[in-house]
Short mmCIF file of C-alpha atoms and ligand atoms in Angstrom, two decimals:
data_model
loop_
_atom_site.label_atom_id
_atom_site.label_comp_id
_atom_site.label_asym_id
_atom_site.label_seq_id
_atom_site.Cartn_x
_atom_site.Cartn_y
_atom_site.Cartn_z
CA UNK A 1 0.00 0.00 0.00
CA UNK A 2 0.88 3.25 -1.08
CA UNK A 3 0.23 6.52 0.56
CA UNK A 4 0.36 9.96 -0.99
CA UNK A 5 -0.38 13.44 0.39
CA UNK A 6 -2.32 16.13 -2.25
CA UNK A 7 -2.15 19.28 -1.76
CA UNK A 8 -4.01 21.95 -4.07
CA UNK A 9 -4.00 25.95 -4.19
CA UNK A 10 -4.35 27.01 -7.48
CA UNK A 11 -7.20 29.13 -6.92
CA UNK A 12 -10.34 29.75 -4.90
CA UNK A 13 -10.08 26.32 -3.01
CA UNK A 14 -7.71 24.90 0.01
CA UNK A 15 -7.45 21.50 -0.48
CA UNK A 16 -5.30 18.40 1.55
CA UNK A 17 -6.12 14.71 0.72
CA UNK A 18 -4.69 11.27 1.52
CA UNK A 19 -4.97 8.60 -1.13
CA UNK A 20 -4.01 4.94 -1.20
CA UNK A 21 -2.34 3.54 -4.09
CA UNK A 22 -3.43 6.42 -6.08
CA UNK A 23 -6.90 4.89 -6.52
CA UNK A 24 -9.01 5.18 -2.55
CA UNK A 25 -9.65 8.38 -1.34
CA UNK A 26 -9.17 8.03 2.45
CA UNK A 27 -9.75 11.84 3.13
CA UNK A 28 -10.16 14.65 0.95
CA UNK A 29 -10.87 18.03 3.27
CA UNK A 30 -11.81 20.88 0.89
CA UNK A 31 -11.89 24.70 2.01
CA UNK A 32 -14.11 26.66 -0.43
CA UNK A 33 -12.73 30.54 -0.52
CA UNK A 34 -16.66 31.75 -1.72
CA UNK A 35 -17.28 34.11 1.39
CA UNK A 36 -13.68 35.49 1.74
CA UNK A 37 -14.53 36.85 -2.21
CA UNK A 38 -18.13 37.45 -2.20
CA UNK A 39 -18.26 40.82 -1.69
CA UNK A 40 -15.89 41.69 -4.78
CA UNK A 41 -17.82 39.58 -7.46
CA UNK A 42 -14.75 36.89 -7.83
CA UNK A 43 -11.60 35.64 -6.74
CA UNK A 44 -8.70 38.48 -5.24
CA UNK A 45 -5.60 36.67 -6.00
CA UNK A 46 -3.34 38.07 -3.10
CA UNK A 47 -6.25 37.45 -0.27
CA UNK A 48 -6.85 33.92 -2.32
CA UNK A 49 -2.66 33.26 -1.12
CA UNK A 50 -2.66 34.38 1.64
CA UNK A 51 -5.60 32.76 2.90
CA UNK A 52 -4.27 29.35 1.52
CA UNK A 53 -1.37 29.94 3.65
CA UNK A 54 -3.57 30.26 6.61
CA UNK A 55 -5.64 27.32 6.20
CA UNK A 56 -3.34 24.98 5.24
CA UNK A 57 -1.96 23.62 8.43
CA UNK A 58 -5.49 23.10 9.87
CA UNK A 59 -6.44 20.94 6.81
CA UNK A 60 -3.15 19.02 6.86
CA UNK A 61 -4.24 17.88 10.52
CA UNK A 62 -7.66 17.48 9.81
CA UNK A 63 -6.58 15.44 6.45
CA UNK A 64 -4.45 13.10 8.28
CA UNK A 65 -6.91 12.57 11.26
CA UNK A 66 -9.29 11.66 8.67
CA UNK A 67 -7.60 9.01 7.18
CA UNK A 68 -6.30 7.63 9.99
CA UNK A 69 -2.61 8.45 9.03
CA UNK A 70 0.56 9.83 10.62
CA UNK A 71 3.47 11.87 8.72
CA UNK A 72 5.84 8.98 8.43
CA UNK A 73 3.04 6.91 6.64
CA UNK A 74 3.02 9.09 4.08
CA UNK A 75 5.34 7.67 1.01
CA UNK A 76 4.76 10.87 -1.35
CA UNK A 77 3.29 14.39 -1.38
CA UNK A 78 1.74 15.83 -4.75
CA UNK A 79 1.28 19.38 -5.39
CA UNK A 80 0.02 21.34 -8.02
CA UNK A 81 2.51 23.47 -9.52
CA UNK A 82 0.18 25.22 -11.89
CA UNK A 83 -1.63 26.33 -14.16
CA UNK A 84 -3.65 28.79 -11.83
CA UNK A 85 -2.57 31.43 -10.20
CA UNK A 86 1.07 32.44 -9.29
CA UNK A 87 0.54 33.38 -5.54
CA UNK A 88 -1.59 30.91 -5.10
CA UNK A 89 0.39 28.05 -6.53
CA UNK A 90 3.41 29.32 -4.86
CA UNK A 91 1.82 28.87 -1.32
CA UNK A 92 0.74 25.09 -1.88
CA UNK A 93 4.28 24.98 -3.62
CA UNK A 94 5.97 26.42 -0.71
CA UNK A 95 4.17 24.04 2.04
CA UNK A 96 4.84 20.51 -0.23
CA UNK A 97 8.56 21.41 0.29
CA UNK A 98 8.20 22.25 3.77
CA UNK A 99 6.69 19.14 4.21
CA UNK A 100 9.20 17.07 2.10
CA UNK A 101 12.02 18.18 4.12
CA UNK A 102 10.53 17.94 6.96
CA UNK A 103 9.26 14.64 6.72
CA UNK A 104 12.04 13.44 4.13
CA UNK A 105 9.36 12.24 1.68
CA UNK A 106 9.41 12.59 -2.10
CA UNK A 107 7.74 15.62 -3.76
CA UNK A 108 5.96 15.58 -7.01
CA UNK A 109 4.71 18.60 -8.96
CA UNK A 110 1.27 18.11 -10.93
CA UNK A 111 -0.49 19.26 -13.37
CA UNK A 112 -3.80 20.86 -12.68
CA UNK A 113 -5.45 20.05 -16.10
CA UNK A 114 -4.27 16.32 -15.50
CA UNK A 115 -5.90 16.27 -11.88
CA UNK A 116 -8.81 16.93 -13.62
CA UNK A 117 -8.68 14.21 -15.89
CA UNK A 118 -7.07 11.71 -12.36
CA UNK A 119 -10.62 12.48 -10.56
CA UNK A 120 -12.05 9.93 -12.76
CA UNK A 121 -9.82 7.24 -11.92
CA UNK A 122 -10.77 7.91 -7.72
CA UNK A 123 -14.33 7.55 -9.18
CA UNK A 124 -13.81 4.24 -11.39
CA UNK A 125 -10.83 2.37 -9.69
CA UNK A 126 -10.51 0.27 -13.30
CA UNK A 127 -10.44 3.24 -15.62
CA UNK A 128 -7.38 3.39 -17.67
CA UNK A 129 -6.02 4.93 -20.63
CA UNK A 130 -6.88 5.64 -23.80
CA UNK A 131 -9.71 7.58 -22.79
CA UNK A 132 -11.19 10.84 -24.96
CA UNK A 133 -11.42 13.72 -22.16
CA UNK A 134 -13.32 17.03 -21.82
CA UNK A 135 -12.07 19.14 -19.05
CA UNK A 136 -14.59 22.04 -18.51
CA UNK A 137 -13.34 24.69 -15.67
CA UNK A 138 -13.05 27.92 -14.98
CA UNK A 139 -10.60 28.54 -17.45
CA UNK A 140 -10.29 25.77 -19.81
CA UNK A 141 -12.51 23.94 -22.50
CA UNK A 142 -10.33 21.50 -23.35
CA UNK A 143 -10.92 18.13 -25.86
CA UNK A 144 -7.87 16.00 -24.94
CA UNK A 145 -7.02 12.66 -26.13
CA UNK A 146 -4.96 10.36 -22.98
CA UNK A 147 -3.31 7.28 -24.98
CA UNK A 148 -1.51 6.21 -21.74
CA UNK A 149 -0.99 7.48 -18.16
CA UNK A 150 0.82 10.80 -18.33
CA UNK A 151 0.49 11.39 -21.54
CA UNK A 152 -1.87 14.22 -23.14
CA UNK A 153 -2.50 15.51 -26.82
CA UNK A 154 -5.65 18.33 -26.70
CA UNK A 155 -7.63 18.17 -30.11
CA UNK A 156 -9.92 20.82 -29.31
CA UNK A 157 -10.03 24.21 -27.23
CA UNK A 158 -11.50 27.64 -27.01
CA UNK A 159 -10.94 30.14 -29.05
CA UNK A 160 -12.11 32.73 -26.37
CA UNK A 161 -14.10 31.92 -22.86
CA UNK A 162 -14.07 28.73 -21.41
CA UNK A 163 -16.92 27.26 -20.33
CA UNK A 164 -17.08 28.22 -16.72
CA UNK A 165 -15.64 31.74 -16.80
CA UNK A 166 -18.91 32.16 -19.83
CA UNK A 167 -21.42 30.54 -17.01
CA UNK A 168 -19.75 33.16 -14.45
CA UNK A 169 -20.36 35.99 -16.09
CA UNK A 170 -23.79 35.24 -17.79
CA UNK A 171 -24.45 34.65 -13.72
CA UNK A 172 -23.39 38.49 -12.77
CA UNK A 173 -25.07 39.83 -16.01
CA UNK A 174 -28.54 38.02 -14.52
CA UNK A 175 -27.26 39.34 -11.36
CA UNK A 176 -26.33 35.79 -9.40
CA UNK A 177 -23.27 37.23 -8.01
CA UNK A 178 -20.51 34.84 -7.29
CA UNK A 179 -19.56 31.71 -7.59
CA UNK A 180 -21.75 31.99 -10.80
CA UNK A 181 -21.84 28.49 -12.25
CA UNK A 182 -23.80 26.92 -9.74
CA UNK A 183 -26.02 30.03 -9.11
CA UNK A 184 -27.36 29.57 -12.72
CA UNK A 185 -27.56 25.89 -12.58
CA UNK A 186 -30.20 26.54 -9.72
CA UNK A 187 -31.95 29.30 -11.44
CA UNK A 188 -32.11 27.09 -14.91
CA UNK A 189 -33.98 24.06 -13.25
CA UNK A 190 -36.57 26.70 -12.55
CA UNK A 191 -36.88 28.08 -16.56
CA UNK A 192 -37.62 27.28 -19.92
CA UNK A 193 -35.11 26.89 -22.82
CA UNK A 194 -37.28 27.42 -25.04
CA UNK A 195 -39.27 30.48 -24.43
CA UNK A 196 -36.20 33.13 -25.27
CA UNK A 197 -33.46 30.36 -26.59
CA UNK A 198 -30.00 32.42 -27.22
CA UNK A 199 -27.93 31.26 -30.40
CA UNK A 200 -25.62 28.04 -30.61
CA UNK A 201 -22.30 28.92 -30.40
CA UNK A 202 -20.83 27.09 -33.89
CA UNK A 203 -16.82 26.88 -35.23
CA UNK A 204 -16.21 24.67 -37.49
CA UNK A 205 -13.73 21.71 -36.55
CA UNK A 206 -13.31 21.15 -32.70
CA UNK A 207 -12.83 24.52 -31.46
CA UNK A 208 -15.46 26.33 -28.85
CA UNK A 209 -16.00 30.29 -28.26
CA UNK A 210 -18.86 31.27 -26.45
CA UNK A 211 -17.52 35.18 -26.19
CA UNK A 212 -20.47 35.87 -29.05
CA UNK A 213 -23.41 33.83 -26.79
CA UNK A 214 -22.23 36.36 -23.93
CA UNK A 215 -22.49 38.98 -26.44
CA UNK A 216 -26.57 38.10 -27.42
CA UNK A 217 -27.03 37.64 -23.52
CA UNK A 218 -26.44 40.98 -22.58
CA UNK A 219 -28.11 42.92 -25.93
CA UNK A 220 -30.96 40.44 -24.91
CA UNK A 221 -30.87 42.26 -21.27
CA UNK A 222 -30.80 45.32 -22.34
CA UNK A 223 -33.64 45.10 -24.45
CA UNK A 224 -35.64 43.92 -21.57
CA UNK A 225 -34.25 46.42 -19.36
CA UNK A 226 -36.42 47.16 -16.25
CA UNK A 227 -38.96 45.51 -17.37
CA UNK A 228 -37.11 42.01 -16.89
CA UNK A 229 -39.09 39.94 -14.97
CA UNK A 230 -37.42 36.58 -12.69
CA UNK A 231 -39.47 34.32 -15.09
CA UNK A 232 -37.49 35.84 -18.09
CA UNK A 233 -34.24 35.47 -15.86
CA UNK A 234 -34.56 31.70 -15.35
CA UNK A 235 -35.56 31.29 -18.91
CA UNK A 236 -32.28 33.18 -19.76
CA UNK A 237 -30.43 30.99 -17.76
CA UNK A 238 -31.72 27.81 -18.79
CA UNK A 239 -31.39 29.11 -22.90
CA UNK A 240 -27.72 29.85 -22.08
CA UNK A 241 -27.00 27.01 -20.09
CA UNK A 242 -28.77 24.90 -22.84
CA UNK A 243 -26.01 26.51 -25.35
CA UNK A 244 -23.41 25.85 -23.85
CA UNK A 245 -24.00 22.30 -22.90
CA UNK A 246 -25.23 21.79 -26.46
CA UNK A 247 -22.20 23.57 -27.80
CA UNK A 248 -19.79 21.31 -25.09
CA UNK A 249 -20.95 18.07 -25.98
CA UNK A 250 -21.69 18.69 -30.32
CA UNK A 251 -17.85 18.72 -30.44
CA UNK A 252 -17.44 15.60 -27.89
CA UNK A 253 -19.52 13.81 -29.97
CA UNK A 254 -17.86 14.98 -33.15
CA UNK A 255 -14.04 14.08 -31.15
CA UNK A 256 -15.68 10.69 -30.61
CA UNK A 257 -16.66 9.67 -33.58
CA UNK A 258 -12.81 11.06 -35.16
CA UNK A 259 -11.28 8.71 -32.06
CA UNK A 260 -13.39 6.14 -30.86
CA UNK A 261 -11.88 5.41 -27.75
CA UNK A 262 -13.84 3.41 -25.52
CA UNK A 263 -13.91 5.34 -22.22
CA UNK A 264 -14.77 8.91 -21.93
CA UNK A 265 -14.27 10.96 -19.05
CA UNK A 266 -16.03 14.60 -18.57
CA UNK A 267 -14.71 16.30 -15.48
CA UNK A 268 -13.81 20.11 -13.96
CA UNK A 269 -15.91 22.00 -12.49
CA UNK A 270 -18.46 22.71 -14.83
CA UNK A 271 -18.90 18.77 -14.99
CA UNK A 272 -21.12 19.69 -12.23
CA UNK A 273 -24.09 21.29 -14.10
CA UNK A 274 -26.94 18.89 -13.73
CA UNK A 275 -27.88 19.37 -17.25
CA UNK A 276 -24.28 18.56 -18.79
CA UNK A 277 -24.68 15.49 -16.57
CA UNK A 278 -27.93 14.56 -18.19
CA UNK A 279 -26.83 15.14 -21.59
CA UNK A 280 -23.17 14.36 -21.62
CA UNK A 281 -24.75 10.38 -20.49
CA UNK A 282 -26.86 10.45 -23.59
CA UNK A 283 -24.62 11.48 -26.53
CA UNK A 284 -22.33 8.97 -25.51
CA UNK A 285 -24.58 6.47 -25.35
CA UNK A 286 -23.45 2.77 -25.84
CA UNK A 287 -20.40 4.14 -27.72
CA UNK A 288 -17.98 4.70 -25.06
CA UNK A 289 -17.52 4.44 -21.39
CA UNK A 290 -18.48 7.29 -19.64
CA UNK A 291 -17.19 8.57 -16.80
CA UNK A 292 -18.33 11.62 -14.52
CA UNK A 293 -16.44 12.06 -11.47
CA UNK A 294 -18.73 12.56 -8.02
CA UNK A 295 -19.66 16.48 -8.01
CA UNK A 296 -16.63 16.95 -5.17
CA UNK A 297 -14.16 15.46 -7.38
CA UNK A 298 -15.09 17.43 -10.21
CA UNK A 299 -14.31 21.02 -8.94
CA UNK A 300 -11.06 21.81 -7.92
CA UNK A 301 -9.76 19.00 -4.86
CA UNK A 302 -6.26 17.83 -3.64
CA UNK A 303 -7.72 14.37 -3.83
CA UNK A 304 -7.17 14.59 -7.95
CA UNK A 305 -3.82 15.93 -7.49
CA UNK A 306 -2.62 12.85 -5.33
CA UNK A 307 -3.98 10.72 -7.58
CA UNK A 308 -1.89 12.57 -10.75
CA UNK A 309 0.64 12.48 -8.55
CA UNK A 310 1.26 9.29 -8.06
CA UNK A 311 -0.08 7.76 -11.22
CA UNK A 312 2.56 9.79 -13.29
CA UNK A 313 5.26 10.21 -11.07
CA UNK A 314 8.70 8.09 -12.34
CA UNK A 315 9.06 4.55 -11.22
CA UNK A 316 11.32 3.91 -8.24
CA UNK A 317 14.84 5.22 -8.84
CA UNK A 318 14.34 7.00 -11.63
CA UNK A 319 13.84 10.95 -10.47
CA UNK A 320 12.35 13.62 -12.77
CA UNK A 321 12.88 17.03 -12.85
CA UNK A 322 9.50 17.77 -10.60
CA UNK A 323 11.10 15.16 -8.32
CA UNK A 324 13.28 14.35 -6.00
CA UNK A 325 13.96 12.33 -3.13
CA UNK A 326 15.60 13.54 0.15
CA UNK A 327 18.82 11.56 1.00
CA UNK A 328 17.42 10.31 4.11
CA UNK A 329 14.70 8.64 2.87
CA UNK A 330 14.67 5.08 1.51
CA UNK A 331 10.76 4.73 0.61
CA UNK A 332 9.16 2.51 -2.59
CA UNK A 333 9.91 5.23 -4.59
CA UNK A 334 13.62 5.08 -4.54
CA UNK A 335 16.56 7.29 -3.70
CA UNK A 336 17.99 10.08 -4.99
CA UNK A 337 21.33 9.83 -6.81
CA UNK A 338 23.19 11.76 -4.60
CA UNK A 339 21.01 12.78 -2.48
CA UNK A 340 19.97 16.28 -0.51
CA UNK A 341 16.52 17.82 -1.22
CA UNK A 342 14.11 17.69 -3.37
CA UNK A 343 14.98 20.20 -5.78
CA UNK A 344 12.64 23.17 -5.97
CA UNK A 345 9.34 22.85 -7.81
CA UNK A 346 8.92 25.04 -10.70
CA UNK A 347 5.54 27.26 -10.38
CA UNK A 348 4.18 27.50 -13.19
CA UNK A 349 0.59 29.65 -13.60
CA UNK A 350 0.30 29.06 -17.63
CA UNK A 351 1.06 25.52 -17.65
CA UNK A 352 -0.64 23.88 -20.55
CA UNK A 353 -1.52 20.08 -20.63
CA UNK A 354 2.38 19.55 -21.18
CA UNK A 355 4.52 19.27 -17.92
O1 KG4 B 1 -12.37 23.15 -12.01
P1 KG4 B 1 -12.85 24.29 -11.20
O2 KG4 B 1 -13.38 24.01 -9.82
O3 KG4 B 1 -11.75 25.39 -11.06
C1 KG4 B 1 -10.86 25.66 -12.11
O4 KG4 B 1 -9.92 24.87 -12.30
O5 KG4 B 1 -11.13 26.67 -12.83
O6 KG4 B 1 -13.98 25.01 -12.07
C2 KG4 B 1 -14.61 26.16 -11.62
C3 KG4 B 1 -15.68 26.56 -12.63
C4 KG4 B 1 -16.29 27.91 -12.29
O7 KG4 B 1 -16.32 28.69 -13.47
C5 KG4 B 1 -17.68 27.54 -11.81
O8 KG4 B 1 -18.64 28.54 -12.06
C6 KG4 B 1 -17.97 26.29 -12.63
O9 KG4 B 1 -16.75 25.59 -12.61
N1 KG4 B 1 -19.05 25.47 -12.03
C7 KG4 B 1 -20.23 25.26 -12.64
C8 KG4 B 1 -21.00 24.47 -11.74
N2 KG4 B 1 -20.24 24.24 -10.62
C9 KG4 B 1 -19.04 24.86 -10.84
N3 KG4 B 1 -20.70 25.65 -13.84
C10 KG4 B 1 -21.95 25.28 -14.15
N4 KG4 B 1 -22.75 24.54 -13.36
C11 KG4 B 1 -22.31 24.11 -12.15
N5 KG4 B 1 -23.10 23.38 -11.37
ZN1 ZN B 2 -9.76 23.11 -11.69
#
């Protein structure tokens, strides 16, 4: 049995989780930033860090007690080194090598965007590569194709808003506030799609953009103007929601029948709208495998992380460049060639799905 310690702090979250054998979540204790940035409509990036740096030690305790663990169990430690954002990812940074030295444990630097893609495996314990994966977050729509662990080749993108930064602010235009995405997700259950449906965004190949559906939202609010009722609200949101799922899953269906791979995995944090749930199920129908993390794995969690972690980390004795073991340690995952610490994780924020 294997043990390894996530941490993530990319961006609005404080996450610290313990999973075995990179498969069993045995604690996964989440701290959710929401009132800290309430008041200022979204996320403060310096009061994001520093609050991360605050937290942190109380949810390392309160991770371990959960899983029943001590330090010295502990055979790795996995922290995102980006993308996200720099303060933030410098703080999570900044604790894993505490910790490593500390404890003498190996330290691993992950990729968010892959930690997306890893919640599925916590969620099926016999998913493996090749899979076809949609990532849909905050800042990424992302069509990626995984031929084997560690390994990622994107095949489709946005060519302006991702998904859940369009859902956030179609939420403030319809005056949700923030966090957005779920906001509207509550409001659509209550409206119709059809009675004012907003245009389907439409590139040609597997590209997304949703900038222009923003775009018909507000003219369509202005031309209500004051006399916008809550029933045209809800109908807004559903009719924009209902594009952008649409829009989502036309090119997933499109990727899958390019590369018919026989497990499909749809995660991040907009992998929590109920509707993309509903729909995502039937346009992959009997085709393909498909796989929807649990809505806690899906937004951002250290649990993922520990699970990248450890999946793609180098076999024993072999160290990467993201990781090193200290001299001290003699663990399953080998020993340093000449030991001292880990060398220093490189941060960073723009990280693409290439580490
Ligand atoms: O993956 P994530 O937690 O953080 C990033 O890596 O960005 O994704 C956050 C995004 C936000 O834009 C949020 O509004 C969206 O996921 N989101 C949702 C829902 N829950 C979270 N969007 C639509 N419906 C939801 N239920
Ligand atoms: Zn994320």
């Amino acid at each position: 049995m294997t043990l390894t310690l996530g941490i993530e702090t990319s961006c609005d979250e404080t996450s610290v989780a313990l999973v075995e054998d990179g498969r069993h979540v045995l604690s996964n204790v989440i701290h959710s930033q929401v009132d800290l940035h309430k008041e200022f409509g979204g996320v403060v990036p310096e009061l994001a860090a520093r609050d991360h740096l605050e937290r942190l030690p109380q949810l390392l305790d309160l991770a371990l007690a959960g899983a029943g663990a001590k330090p010295n169990d502990i055979d790795l430690i996995a922290v995102t080194r980006g993308p996200g954002l720099a303060g933030c990812l410098l703080v999570g940074v900044g604790v894993g090598e505490g910790l490593a030295a500390a404890w003498a444990k190996p330290l691993t630097g992950v990729n968010h965007l892959w930690g997306h893609i890893y919640a599925a495996m916590l969620a099926r314990t016999d998913l493996e590569p090749p899979l076809l994966g949609l990532v849909v977050s905050g800042a990424h729509s992302d069509l990626v194709r995984m031929p084997e662990h560690g390994r990622f080749e994107v095949i489709g993108r946005t060519r302006d808003d991702a998904a859940g930064e369009a859902f956030d602010k179609a939420a403030r235009m319809l005056g949700l506030g923030y966090p957005g995405g779920p906001a509207l997700d509550r409001l659509a259950r209550t409206g119709d799609a059809r009675r004012q449906p907003l245009p389907q965004p439409s590139l040609p190949g597997l590209e997304y953009s949703f900038s222009g559906l923003k775009t018909a939202l507000l003219y369509r609010l202005r031309d209500l103007g004051d006399a916008v009722t809550e029933r045209d609200k809800a109908d807004l949101a559903a009719a924009f929601e209902r594009s952008v799922v649409e829009s989502l899953l036309e090119k997933l269906d499109a990727a899958l029948t390019e590369h018919p791979y026989p497990e499909v995995v749809v995660s991040g944090g907009v992998a929590a709208n109920t509707l993309l749930r509903q729909r995502a199920a039937e346009v992959v129908g009997a085709r393909a495998r498909l796989t929807m993390p649990p809505l806690e794995l899906c937004t951002d969690n250290a649990a993922m992380i520990a699970a990248a972690g450890f999946l793609t980390s180098p076999p024993a004795g072999e160290v990467g460049p993201t990781f090193g073991v200290p001299a001290k340690s003699k663990t399953s995952w080998g020993e340093a060639p000449g030991g001292g610490a880990p060398p220093p994780i490189t941060v960073d924020p723009s990280l693409g799905w290439q580490s």
